[in-house]
Short mmCIF file of C-alpha atoms and ligand atoms in Angstrom, two decimals:
data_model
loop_
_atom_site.label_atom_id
_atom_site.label_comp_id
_atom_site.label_asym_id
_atom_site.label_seq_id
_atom_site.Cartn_x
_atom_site.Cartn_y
_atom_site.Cartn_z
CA UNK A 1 51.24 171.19 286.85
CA UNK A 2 48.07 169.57 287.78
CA UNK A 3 47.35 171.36 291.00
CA UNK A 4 48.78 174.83 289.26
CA UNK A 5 46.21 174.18 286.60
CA UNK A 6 43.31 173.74 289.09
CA UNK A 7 44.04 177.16 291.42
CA UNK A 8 44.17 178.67 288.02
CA UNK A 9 40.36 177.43 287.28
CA UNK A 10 38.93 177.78 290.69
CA UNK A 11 40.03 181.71 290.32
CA UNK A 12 38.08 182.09 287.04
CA UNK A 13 35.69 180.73 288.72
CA UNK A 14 35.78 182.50 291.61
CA UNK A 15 36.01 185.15 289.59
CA UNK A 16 33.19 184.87 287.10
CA UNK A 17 31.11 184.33 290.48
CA UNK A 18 31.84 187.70 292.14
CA UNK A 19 30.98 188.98 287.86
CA UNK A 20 27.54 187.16 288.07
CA UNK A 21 26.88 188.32 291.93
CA UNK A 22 27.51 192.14 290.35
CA UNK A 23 25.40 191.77 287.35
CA UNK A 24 22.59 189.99 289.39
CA UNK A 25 21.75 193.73 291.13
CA UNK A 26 21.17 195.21 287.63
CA UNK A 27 19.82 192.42 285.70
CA UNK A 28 16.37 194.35 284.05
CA UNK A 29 13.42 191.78 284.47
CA UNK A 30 10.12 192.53 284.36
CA UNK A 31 9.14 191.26 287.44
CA UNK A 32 11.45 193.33 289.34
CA UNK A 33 8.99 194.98 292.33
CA UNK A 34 11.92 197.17 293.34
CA UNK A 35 15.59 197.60 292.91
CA UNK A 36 16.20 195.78 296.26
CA UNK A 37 14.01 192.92 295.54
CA UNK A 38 14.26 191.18 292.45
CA UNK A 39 11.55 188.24 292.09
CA UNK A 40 11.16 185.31 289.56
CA UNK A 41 7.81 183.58 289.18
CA UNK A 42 8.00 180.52 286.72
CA UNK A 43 5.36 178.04 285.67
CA UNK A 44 6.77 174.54 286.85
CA UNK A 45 6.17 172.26 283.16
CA UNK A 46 6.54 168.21 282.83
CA UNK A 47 9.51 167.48 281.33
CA UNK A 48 8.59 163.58 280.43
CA UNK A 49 6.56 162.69 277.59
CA UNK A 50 2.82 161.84 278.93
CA UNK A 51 3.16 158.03 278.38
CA UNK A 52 5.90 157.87 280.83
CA UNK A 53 3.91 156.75 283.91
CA UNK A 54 3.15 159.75 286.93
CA UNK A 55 4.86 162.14 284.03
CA UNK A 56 1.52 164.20 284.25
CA UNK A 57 2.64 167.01 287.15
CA UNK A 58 2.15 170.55 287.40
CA UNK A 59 3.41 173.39 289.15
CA UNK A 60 4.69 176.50 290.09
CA UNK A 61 8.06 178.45 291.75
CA UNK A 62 9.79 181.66 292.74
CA UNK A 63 12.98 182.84 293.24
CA UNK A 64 13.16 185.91 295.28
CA UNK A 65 16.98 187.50 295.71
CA UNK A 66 16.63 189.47 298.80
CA UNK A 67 18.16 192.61 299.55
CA UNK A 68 20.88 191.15 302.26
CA UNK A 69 22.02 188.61 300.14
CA UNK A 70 19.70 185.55 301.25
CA UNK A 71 17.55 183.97 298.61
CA UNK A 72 13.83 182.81 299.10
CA UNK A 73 12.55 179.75 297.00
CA UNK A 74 9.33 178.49 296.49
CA UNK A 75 8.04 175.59 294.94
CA UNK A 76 4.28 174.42 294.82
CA UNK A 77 3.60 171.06 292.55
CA UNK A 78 0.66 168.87 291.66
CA UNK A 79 0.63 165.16 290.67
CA UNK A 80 4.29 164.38 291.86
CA UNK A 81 4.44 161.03 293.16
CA UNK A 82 2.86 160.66 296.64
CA UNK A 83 4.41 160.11 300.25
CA UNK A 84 7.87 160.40 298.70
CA UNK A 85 10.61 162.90 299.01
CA UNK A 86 11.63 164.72 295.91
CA UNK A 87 14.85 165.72 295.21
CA UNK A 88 14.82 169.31 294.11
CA UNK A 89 17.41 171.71 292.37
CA UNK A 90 18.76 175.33 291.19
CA UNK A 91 20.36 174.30 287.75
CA UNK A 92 22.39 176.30 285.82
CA UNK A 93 25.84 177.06 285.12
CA UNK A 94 27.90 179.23 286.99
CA UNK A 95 29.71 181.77 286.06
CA UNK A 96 28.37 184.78 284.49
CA UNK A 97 24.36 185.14 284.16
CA UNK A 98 23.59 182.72 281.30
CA UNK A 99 19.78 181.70 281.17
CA UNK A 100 19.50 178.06 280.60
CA UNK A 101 16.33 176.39 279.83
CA UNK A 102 14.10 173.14 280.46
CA UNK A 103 14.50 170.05 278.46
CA UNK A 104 10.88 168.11 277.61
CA UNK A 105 9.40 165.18 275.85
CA UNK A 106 11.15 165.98 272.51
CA UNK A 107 14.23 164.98 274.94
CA UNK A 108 13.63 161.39 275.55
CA UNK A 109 15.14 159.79 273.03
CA UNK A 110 14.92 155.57 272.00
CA UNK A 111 14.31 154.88 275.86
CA UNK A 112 11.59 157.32 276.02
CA UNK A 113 12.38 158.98 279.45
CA UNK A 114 14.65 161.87 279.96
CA UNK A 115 17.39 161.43 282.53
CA UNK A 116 19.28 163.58 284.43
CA UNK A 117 21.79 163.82 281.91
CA UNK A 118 19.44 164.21 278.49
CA UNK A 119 18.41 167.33 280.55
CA UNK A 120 21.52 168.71 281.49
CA UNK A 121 22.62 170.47 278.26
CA UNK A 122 19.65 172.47 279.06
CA UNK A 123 19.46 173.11 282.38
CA UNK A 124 23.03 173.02 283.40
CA UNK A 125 24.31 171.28 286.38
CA UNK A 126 23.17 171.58 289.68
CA UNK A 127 24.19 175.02 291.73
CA UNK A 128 21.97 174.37 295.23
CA UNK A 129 20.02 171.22 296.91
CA UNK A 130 16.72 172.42 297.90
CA UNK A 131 16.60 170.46 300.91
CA UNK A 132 14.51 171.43 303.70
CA UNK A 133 17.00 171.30 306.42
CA UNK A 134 21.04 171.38 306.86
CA UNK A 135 23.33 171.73 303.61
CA UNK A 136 22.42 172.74 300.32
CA UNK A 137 25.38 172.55 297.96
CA UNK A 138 25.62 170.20 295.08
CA UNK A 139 26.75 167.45 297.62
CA UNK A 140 23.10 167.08 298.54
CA UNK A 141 21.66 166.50 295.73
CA UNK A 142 20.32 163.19 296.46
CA UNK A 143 20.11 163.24 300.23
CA UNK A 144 16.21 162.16 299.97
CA UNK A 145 16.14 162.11 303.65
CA UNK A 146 15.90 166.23 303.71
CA UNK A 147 13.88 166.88 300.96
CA UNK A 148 10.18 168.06 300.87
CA UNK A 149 8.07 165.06 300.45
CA UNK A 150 4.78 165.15 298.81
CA UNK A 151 1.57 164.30 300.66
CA UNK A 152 -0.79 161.50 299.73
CA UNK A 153 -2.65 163.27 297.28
CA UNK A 154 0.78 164.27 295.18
CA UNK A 155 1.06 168.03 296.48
CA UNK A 156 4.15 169.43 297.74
CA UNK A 157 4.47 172.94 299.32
CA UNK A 158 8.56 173.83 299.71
CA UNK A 159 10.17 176.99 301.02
CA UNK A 160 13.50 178.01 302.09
CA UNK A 161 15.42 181.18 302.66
CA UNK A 162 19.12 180.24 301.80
CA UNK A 163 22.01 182.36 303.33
CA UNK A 164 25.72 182.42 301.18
CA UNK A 165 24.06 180.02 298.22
CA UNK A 166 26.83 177.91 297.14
CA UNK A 167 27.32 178.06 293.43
CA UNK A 168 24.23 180.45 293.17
CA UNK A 169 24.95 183.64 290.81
CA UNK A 170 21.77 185.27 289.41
CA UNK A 171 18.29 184.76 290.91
CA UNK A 172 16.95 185.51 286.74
CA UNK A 173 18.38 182.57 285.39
CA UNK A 174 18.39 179.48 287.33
CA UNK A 175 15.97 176.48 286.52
CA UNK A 176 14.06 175.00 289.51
CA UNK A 177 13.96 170.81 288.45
CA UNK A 178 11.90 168.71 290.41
CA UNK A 179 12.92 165.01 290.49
CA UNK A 180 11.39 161.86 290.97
CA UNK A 181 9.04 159.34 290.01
CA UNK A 182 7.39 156.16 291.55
CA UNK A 183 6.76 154.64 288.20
CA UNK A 184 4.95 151.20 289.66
CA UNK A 185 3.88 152.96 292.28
CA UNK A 186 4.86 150.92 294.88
CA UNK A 187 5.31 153.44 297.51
CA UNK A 188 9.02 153.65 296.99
CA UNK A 189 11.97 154.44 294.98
CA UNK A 190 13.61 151.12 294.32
CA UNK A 191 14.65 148.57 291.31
CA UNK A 192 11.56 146.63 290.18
CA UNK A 193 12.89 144.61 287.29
CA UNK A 194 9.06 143.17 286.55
CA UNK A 195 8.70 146.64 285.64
CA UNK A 196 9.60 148.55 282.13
CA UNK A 197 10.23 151.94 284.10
CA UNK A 198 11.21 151.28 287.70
CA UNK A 199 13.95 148.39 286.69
CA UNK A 200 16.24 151.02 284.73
CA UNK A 201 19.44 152.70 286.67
CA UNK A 202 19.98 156.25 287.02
CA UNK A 203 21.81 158.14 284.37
CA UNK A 204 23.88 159.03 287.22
CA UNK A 205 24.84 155.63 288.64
CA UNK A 206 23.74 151.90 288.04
CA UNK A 207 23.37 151.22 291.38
CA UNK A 208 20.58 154.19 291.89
CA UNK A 209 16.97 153.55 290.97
CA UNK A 210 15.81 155.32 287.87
CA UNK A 211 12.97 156.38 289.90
CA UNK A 212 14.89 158.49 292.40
CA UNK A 213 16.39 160.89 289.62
CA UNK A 214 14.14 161.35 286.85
CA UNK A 215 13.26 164.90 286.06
CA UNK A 216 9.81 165.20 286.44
CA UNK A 217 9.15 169.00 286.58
CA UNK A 218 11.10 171.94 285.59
CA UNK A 219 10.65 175.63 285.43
CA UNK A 220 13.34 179.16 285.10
CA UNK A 221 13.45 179.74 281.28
CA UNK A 222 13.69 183.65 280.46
CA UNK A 223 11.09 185.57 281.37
CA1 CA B 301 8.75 152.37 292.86
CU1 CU B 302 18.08 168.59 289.80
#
């Protein structure tokens, strides 16, 4: 019954994929330069309240669905954490085109930082890695050895051109989220446990550094 029930789900969601994939082509944004070209630019806004340490980043992003299928993303950012990868994401839910949003300081809760997880109701799971090189699907999502790392000064220039996206439905109504903080600066992601920020675990895993997940930028809400 178990493995019935499963084929069942993965042909909704096959299905709902192929829905989203349709609608995508007719979606009416603004920012549409053509009708073979659709093109999202979003303001990239901290998501952690400013007393979080290295919360204070900035950026910018674009999603560009191109007309053979392959999809173009951008990402520009200020302030991230230097000489460190940062793990980078399409969130969103799959299925048919639902706009998400971005979680932010209002988010954090008692601990005062918001995970992974306080920002998922908003920005739904992860649908691609951006990782510079090799595979982008969900699987990736914290392989910091192929992710764009910022230089010394905190800026980070990414951009791909992805062929069959895995998970990927609507260019409109992802959320780019930028992850990643050194919080005692120390020049890596790692447990510190003289430190308030960098001793805390992952929401996704004790055994992963706080450091290496936290949300630190995030932009895609409705234009
Ligand atoms: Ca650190
Ligand atoms: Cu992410």
């Amino acid at each position: 019954m178990k493995i019935a029930t499963r084929t069942a789900a993965a042909t909704l969601v096959s299905l709902a994929l192929v829905a989203g994939g349709a609608s995508a082509a007719h979606a009416g944004h603004d920012a549409n330069p053509s009708e073979k070209v659709a093109s999202y630019g979003y303001a990239l806004n901290a998501v952690q309240p400013a007393d979080v340490p290295g919360s204070g980043a900035s950026g910018k992003t674009r999603v560009k669905a191109l007309p053979n299928g392959k999809l173009q993303v951008t990402v520009e950012a200020w302030g991230l954490s230097p000489n460190l990868p940062h793990a980078m994401h399409l969130h969103g839910v799959p299925g048919a085109a639902t706009d998400m949003g971005c979680p932010g300081p209002a988010q954090a809760g008692d601990d005062g930082v918001v995970t992974v997880l306080d920002g998922a109701p908003f920005y739904g799971g992860i649908l691609t890695s951006l990782t510079s090189t090799g595979d982008v699907s969900p699987a990736s999502a914290l392989a910091l050895d192929r992710f764009a790392v910022a230089d010394e000064s905190g800026y980070l220039h990414y951009e791909r051109t992805f062929t069959d996206v895995p998970g990927y439905t609507d260019a409109g109504t992802v959320q780019v989220v930028v992850h990643g903080i050194d919080f005692d600066r120390n020049g890596m992601y790692a447990f510190n446990p003289e430190d308030p920020f960098a001793s805390r675990s992952s929401s996704l895993g004790a055994a992963i550094p706080l450091e290496a997940t936290v949300p630190v930028l995030c932009g895609g809400i409705a234009n």
